[in-house]
CSV table of C-alpha atoms in Angstrom, one decimal:
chain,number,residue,atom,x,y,z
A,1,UNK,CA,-240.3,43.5,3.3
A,2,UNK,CA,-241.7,41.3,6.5
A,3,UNK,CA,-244.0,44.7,7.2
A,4,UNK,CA,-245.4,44.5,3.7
A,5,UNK,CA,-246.0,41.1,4.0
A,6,UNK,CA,-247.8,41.7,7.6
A,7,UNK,CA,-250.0,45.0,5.6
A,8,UNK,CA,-250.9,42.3,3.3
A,9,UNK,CA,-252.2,39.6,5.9
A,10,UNK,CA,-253.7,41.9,7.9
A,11,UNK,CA,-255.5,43.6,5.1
A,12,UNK,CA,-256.8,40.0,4.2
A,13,UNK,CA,-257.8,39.6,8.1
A,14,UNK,CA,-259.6,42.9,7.9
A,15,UNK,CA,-261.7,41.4,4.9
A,16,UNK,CA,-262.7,38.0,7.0
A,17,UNK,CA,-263.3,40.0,9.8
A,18,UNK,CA,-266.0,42.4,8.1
A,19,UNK,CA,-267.6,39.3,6.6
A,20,UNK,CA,-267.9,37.6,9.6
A,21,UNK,CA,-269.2,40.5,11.3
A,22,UNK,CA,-271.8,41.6,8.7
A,23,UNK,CA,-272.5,38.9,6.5
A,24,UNK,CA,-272.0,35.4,8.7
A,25,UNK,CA,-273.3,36.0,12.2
A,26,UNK,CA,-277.3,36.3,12.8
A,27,UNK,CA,-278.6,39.3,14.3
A,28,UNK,CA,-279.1,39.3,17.9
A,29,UNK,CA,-282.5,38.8,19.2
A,30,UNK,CA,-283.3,41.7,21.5
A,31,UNK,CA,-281.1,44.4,20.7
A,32,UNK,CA,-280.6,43.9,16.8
A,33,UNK,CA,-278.2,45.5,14.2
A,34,UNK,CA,-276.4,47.7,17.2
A,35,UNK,CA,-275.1,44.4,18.3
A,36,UNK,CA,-272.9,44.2,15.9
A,37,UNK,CA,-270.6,47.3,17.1
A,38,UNK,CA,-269.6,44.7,20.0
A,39,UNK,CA,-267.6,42.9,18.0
A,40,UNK,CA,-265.1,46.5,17.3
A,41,UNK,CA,-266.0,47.4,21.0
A,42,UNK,CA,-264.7,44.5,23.0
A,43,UNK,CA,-261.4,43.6,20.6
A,44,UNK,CA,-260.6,47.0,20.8
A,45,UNK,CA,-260.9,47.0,25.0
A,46,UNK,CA,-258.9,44.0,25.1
A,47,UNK,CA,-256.0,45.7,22.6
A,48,UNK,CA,-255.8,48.9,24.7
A,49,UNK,CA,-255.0,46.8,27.5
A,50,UNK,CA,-252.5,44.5,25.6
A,51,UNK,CA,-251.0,47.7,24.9
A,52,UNK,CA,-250.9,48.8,28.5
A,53,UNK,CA,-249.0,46.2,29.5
A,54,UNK,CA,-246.6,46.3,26.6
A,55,UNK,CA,-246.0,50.0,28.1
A,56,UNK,CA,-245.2,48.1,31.2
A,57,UNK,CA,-243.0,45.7,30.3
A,58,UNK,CA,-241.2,48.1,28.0
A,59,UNK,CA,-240.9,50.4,30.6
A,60,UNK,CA,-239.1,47.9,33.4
A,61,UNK,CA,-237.1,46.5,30.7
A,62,UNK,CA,-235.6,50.0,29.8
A,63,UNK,CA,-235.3,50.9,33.9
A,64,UNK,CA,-233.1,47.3,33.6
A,65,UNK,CA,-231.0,47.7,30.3
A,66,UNK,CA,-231.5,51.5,29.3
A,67,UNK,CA,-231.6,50.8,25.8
A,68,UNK,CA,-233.5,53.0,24.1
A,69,UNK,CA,-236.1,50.0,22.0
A,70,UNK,CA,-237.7,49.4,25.1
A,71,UNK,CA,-238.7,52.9,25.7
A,72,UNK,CA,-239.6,53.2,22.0
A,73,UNK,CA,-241.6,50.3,22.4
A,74,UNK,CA,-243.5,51.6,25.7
A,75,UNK,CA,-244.0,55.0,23.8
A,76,UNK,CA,-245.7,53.3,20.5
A,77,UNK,CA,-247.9,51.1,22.7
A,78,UNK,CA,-248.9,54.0,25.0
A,79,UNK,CA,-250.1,55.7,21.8
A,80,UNK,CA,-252.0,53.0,20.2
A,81,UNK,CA,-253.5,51.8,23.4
A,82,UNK,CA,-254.6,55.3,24.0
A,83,UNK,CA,-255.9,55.2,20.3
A,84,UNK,CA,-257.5,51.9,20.8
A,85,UNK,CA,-259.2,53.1,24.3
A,86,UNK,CA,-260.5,56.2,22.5
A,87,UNK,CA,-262.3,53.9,20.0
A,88,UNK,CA,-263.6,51.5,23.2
A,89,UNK,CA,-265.0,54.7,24.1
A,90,UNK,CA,-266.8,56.3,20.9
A,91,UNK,CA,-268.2,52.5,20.0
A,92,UNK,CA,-269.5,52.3,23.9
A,93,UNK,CA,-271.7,55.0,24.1
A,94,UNK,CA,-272.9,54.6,20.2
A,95,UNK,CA,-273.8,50.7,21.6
A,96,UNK,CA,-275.2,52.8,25.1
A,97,UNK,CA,-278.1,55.0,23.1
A,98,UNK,CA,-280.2,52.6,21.7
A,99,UNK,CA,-279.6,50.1,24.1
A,100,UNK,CA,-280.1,51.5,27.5
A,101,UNK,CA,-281.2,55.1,26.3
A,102,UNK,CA,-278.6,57.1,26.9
A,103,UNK,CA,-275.2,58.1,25.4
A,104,UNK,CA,-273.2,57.6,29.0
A,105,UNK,CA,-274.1,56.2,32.2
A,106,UNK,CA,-271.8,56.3,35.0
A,107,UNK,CA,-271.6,52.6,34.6
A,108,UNK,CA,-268.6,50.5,36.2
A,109,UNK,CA,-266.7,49.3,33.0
A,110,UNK,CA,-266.9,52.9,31.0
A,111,UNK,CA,-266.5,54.6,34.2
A,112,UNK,CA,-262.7,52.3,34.5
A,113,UNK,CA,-262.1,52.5,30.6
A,114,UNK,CA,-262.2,56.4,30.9
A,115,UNK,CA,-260.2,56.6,34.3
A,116,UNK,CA,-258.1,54.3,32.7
A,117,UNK,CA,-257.3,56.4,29.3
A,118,UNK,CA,-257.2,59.7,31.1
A,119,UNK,CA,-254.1,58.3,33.1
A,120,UNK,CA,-252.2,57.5,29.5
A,121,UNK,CA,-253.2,60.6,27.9
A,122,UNK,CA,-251.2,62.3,31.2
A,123,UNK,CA,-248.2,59.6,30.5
A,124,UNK,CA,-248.4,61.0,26.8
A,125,UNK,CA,-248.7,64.6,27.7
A,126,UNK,CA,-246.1,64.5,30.0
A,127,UNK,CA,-243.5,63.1,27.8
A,128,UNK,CA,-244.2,65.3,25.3
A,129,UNK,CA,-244.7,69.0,27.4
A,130,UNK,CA,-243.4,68.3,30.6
A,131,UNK,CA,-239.9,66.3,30.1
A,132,UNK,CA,-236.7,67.3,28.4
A,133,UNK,CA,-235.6,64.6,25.3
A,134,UNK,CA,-233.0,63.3,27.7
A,135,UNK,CA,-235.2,62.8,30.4
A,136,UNK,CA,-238.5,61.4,28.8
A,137,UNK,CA,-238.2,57.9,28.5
A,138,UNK,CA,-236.6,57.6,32.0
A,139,UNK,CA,-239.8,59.9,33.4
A,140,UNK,CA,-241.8,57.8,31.1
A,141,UNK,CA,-240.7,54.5,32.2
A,142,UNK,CA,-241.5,55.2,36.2
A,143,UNK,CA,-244.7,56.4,34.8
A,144,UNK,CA,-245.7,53.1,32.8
A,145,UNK,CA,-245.0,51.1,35.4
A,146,UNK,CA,-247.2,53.0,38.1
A,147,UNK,CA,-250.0,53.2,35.3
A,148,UNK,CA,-250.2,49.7,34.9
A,149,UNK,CA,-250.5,49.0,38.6
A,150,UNK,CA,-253.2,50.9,38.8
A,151,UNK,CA,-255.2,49.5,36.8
A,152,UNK,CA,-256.4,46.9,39.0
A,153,UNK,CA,-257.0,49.1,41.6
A,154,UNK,CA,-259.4,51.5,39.1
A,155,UNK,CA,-261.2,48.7,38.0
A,156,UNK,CA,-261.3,47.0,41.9
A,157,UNK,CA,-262.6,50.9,42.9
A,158,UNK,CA,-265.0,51.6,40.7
A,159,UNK,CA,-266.4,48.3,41.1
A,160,UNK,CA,-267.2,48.9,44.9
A,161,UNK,CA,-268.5,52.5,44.0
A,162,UNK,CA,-270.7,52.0,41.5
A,163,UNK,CA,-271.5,47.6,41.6
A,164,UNK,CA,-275.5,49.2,41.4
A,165,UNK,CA,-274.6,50.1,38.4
A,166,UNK,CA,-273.2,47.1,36.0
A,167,UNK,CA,-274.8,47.1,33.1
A,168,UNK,CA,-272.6,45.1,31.4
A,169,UNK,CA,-272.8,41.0,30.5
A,170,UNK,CA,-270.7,39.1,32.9
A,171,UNK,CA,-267.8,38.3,31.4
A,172,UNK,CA,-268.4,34.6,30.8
A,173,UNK,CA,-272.2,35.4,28.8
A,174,UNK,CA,-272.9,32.3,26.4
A,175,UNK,CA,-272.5,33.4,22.6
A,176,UNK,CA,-274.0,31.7,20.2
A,177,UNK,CA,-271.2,29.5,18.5
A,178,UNK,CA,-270.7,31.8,15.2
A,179,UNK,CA,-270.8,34.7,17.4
A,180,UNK,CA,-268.5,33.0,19.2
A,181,UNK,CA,-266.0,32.4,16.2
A,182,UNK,CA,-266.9,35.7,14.6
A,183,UNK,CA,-265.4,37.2,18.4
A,184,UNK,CA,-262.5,35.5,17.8
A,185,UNK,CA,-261.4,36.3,14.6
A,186,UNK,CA,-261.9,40.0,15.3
A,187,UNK,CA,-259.8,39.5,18.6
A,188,UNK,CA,-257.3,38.2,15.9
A,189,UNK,CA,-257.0,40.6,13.6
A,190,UNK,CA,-257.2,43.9,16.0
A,191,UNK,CA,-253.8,42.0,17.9
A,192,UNK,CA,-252.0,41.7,14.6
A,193,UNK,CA,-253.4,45.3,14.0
A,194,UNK,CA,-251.7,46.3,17.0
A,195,UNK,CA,-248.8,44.7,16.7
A,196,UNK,CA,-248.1,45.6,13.2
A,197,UNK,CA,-248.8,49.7,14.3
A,198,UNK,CA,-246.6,49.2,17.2
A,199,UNK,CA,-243.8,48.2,15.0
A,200,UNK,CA,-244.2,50.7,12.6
A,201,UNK,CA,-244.6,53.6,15.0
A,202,UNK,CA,-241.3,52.0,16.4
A,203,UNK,CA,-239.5,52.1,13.8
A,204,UNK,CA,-240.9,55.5,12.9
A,205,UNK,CA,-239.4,56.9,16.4
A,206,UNK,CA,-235.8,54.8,15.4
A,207,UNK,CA,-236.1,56.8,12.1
A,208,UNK,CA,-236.5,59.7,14.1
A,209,UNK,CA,-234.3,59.4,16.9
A,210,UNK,CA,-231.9,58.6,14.2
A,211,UNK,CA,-232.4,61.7,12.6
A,212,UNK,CA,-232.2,63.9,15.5
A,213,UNK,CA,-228.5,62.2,16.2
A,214,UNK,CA,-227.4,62.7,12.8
A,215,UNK,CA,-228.2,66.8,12.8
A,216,UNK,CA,-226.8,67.0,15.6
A,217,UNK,CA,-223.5,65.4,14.1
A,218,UNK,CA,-224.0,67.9,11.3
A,219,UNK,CA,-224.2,70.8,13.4
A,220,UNK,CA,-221.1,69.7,15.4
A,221,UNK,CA,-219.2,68.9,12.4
B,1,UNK,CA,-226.5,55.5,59.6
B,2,UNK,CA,-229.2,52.9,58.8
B,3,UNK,CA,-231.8,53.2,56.2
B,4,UNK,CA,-234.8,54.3,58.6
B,5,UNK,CA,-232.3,56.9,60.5
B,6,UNK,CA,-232.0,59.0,57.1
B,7,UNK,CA,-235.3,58.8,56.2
B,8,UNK,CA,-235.8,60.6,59.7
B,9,UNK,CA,-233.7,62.7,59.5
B,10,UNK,CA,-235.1,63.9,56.5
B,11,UNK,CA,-238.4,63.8,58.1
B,12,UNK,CA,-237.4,65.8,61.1
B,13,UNK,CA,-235.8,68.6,58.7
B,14,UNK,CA,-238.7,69.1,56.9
B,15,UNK,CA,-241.0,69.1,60.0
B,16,UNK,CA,-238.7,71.2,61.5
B,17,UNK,CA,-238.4,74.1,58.8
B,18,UNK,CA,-242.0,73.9,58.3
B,19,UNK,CA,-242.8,74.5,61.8
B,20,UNK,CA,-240.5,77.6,61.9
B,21,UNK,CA,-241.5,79.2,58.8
B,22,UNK,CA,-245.3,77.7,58.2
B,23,UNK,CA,-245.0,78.9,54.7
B,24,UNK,CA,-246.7,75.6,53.6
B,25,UNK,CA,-249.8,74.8,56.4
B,26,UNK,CA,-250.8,78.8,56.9
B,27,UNK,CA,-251.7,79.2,53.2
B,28,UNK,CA,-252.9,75.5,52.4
B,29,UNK,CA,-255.3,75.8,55.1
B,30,UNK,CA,-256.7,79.0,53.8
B,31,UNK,CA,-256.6,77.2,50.8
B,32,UNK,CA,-258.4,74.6,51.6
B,33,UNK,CA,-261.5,77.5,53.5
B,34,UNK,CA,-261.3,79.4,50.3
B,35,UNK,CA,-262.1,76.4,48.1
B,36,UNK,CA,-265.2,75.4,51.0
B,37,UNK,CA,-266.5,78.5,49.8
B,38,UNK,CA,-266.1,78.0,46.5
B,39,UNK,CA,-267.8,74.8,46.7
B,40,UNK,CA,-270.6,76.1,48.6
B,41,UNK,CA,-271.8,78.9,46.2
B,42,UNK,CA,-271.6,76.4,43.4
B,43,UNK,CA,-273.6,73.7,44.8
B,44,UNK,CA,-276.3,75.5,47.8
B,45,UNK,CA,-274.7,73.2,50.3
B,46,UNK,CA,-276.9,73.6,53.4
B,47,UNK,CA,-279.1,71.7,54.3
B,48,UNK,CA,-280.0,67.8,53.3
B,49,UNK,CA,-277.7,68.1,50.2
B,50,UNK,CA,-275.0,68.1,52.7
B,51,UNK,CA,-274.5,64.2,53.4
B,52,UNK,CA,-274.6,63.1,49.9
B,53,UNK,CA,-272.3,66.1,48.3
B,54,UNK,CA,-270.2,67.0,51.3
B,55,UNK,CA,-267.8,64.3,51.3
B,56,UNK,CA,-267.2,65.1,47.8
B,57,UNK,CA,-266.3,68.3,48.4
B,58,UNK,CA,-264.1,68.1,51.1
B,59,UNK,CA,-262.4,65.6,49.4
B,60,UNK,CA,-262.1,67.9,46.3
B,61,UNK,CA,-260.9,70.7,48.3
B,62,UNK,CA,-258.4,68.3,49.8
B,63,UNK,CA,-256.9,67.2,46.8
B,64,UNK,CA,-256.6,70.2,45.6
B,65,UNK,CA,-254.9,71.9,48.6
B,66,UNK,CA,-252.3,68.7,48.5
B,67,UNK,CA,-251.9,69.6,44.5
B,68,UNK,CA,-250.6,73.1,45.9
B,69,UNK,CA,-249.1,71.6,48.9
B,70,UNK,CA,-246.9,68.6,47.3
B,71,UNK,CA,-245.7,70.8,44.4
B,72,UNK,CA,-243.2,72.6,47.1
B,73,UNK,CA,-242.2,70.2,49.0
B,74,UNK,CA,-239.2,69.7,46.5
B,75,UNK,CA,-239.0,72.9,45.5
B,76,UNK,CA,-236.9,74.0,48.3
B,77,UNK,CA,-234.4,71.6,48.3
B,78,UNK,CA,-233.7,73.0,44.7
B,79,UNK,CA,-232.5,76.4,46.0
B,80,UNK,CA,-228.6,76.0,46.6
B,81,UNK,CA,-228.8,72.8,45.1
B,82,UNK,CA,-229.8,71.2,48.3
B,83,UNK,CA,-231.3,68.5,46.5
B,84,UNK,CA,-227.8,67.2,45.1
B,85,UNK,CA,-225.9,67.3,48.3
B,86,UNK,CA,-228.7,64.8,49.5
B,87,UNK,CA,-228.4,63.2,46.3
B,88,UNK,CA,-224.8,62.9,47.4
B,89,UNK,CA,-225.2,61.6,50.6
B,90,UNK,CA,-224.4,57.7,50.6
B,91,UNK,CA,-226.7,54.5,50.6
B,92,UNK,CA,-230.5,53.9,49.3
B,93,UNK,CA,-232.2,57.1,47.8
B,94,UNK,CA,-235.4,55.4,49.0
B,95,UNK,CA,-235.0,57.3,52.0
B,96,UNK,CA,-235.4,60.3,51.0
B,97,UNK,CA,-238.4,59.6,49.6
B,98,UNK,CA,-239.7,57.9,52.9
B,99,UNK,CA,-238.8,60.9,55.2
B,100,UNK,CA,-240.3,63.0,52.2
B,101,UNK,CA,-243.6,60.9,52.0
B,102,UNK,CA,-244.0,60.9,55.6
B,103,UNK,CA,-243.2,64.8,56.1
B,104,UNK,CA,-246.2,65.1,53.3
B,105,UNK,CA,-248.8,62.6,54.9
B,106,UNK,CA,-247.8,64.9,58.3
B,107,UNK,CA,-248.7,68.1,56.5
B,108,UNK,CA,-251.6,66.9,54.5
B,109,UNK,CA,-252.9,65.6,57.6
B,110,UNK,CA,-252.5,68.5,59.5
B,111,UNK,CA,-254.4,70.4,56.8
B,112,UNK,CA,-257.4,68.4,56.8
B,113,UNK,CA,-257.8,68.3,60.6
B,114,UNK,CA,-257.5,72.3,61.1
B,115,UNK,CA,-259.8,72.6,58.2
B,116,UNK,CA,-262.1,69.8,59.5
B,117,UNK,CA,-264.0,72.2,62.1
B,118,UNK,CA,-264.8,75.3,59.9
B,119,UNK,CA,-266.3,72.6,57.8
B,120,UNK,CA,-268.7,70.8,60.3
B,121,UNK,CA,-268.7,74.9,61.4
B,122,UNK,CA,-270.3,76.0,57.9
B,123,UNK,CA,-272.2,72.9,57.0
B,124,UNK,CA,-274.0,72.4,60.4
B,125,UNK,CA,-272.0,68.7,61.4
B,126,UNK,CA,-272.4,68.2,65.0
B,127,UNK,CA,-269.3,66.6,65.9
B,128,UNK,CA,-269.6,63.4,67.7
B,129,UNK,CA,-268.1,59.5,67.7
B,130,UNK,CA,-267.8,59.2,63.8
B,131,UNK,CA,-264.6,61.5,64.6
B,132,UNK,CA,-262.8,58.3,65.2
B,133,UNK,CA,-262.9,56.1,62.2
B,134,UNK,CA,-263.1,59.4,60.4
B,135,UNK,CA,-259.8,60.2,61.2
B,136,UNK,CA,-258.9,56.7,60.2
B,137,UNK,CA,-260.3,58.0,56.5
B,138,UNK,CA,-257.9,60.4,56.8
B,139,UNK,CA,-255.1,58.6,57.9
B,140,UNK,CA,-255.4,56.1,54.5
B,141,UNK,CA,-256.8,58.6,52.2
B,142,UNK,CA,-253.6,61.4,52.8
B,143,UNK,CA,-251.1,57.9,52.8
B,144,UNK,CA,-252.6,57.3,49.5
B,145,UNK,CA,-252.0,61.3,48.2
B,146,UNK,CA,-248.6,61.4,49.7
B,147,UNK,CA,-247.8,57.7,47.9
B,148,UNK,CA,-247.7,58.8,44.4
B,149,UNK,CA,-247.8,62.7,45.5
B,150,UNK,CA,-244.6,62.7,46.4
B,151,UNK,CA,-242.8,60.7,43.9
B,152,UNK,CA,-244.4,63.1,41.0
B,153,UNK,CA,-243.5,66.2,42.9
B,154,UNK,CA,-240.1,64.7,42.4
B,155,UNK,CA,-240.5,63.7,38.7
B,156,UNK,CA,-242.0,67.1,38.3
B,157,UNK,CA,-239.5,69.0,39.9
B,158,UNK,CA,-237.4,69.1,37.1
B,159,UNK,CA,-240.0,69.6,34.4
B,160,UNK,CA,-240.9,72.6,32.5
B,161,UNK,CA,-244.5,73.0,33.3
B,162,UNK,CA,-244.0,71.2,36.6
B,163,UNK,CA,-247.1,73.5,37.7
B,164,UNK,CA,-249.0,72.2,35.2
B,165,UNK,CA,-247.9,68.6,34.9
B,166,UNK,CA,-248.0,67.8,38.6
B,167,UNK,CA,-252.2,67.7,38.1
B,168,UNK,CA,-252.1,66.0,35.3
B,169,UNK,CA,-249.9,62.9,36.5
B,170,UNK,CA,-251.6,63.2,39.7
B,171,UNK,CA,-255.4,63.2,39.4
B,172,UNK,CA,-255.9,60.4,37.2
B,173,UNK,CA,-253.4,58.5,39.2
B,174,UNK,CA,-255.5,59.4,42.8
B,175,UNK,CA,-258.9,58.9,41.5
B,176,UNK,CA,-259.6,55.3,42.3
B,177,UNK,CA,-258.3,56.2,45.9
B,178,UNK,CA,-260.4,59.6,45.7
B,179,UNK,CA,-263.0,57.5,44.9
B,180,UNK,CA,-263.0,55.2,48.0
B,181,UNK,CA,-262.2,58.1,50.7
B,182,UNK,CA,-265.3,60.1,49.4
B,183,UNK,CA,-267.1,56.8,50.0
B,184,UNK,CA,-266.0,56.2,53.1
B,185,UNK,CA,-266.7,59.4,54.0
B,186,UNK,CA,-270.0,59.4,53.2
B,187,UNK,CA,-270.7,56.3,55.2
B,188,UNK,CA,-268.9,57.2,58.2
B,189,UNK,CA,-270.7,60.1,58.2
B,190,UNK,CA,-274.2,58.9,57.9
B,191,UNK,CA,-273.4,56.7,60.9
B,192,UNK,CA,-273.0,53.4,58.5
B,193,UNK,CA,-272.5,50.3,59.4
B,194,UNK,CA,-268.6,48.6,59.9
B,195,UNK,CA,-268.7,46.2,57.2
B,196,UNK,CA,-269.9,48.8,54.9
B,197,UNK,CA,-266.5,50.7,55.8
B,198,UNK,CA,-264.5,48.1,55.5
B,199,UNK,CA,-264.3,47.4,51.6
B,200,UNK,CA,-263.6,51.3,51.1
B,201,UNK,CA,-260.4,50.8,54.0
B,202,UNK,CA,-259.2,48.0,52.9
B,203,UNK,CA,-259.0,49.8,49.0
B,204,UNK,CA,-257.3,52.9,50.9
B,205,UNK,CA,-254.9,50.4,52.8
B,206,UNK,CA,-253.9,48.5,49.2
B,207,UNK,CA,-253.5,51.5,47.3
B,208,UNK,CA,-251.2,53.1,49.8
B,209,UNK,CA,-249.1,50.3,50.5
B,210,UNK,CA,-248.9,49.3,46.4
B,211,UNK,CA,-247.8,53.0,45.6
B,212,UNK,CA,-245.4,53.2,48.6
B,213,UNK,CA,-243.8,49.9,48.0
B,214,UNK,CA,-243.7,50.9,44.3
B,215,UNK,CA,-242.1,54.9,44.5
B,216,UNK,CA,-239.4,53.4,47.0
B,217,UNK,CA,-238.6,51.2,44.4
B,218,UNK,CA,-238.6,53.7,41.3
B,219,UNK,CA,-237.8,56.8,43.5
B,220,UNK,CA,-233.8,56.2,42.4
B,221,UNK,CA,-234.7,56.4,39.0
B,222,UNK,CA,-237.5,59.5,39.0
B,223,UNK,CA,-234.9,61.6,40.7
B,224,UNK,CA,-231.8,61.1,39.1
B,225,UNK,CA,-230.2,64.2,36.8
């Protein structure tokens, strides 16, 4: 019932968002319709790392109380932010080609996004191939939380290797104020899309879990 | 007996049966020479390519040797079920993973210094003063490997796939190290400037200490059955 009436909001969001993006805000000056990809680009960068920390925090809170929501949760967000990070990094170089030329430059930002997405592709590709049921979300949880700790470093890393590089805006660039609002409500609605994913793929892995035990009882039985 | 005095002892064990046996160091080290070679047919490393690709590649042959190198260094203490009678033994499993961690930064060290002079050997280095805070490269940059390396050997230990996995939980994790100690390299070896190396160390030096604080913390829980 409450997810139906999340689908519905969010589906309303979706709608502002779009008109914001393509029917409210002017075009920018110098690089022109492409601009308008930033405003999918940078919410989605900002929800793969909300979702990286939710992997964190779910993953000490299960060390802590070993109840099996928290891992659920740091397995759902580990998937999304994955998703979300694959989508920071299709939009990027499709914003890259006309801008500066090319499709990928070694650039500081891309170059930490895609350090940063290979390490929780490995976190999901290890919980699925590598660990036994029993074993995964315990495996998984010392995982998340070195994942998230090295983000920081990546990003302090590639920063020294590459600082030639930036080609990005700083991160404080003046908007123009409906570019400004037309950010924000995109941040919104890609956080409630996130959220409402992550607790639907929870409650997909409850189902599932659920499942399992209930075979399991049938086999016995 | 105190924290520090088990992790020693585990420390000295390992030294110990490595140093009777060199089933580890013999191979890695060829290893290591076999992957030089590798390098150098794929890349025409003589000459003035040298200085901008050769830190990359011994770096790359480096990791690669400590992917090899890390993988075993639990894998004995699974025959007889050594690894349980540690397991067993009372008070902090952080230990263990210090005397492990250390054992590791030992070997990996040891690897990378006899495989240091059939490098400068093929690629025409004179050796000279950079020796110094090279060494100091290494000392951070084989910290950093062993930090998380040994940790995942232990996660990995138990996996299905642990040949497989141990790469894949490791190399993403290492490259924002890997990327600093190939750096570092580079300007220690063109004869750089201190404050130049210092940004690169100081990344090394965080990195370490982060993962090591970090695995002694989570080690209890990567290990237990």
């Amino acid at each position: 019932m409450r997810s139906t009436l999340v689908s519905y909001v969010l589906f309303a969001a979706m709608l502002i968002a779009l008109a914001a993006v393509f029917l409210w805000v002017p075009t920018e000056k110098e690089m022109g319709i492409i601009q308008r990809i930033f405003y999918f680009h940078v919410p989605s960068a900002m929800s793969a790392f909300l979702a990286f920390f939710l992997v964190f925090i779910g993953s000490i809170q299960y060390l802590r109380t070993r109840e099996e929501k928290w891992d659920r949760l740091a397995l759902s967000a580990a998937e999304l932010g994955v998703m979300f990070g694959l989508i920071v990094l299709i939009t990027g170089p499709l914003w890259a080609k006309p801008v500066w030329g090319v499709y990928w430059r070694w650039e500081p930002r891309l170059t930490s996004m895609l350090i940063t997405f290979t390490i929780y592709v490995a976190y999901l590709m290890v919980r699925d191939y590598g660990a036994q049921a029993s074993q995964a979300p315990r495996l998984g949880a010392v995982m998340g939380i070195l994942a998230f700790a090295n983000v920081p470093l990546v990003y302090y890393a590639v920063d020294l290797w590459s600082a030639d590089q930036q080609l990005h805006p700083p991160r404080n660039v003046g908007l123009e104020p409906t570019m400004e609002y037309a950010k924000w409500i995109c941040y919104a609605t890609f956080f409630l899309l996130l959220f409402h994913l992550v607790a639907q793929r929870m409650e997909l892995a409850r189902i599932e879990s659920a499942v399992v035990r209930l075979r399991q009882k049938l086999d016995d039985a | 007996m105190s924290f520090i005095g088990r992790a020693l002892a585990i420390l000295r064990k390992d030294l110990q049966a490595e140093w009777r046996t060199k089933e580890r160091l013999s191979p890695m080290v060829f290893f290591t020479l076999l992957v030089l070679l590798v390098f150098n047919f794929s890349f025409e490393l003589g000459g003035a390519a040298l200085r901008e690709i050769g830190p990359g590649v011994l770096w790359s042959s480096y990791v690669f040797a400590s992917l090899l190198g890390l993988g075993r260094s639990f894998a004995d203490e699974h025959e007889n079920d050594a690894l349980d009678a540690l397991l067993l033994a009372p008070g902090d499993h952080g230990a263990i993973y210090l005397g492990k961690m250390v054992g590791n930064l030992v070997f990996l060290l040891a690897i990378e210094l006899l495989s240091l002079p059939f490098f400068a050997l093929f690629f025409n280095l004179s050796l000279g003063f950079f020796l110094v805070p090279l060494l100091a490269v290494f000392v951070l940059g084989s910290a950093c490997l062993a930090s998380v390396g040994t940790l995942f050997a232990a996660m990995s230990n138990n996996m299905r796939l642990r040949e497989l996995l141990l790469p894949l939980l490791l190399l993403p994790m290492i490259l924002p190290a890997l990327i600093s100690c190939v750096a570092a390299t580079k300007i220690v070896l063109a004869n750089g400037h201190f404050t130049e190396l210092l940004p690169h160390m100081q990344m090394l030096g965080v990195y370490a200490v982060v993962f090591t604080v970090l695995s002694l913390m989570l080690f209890e829980y990567a290990i237990e059955e």
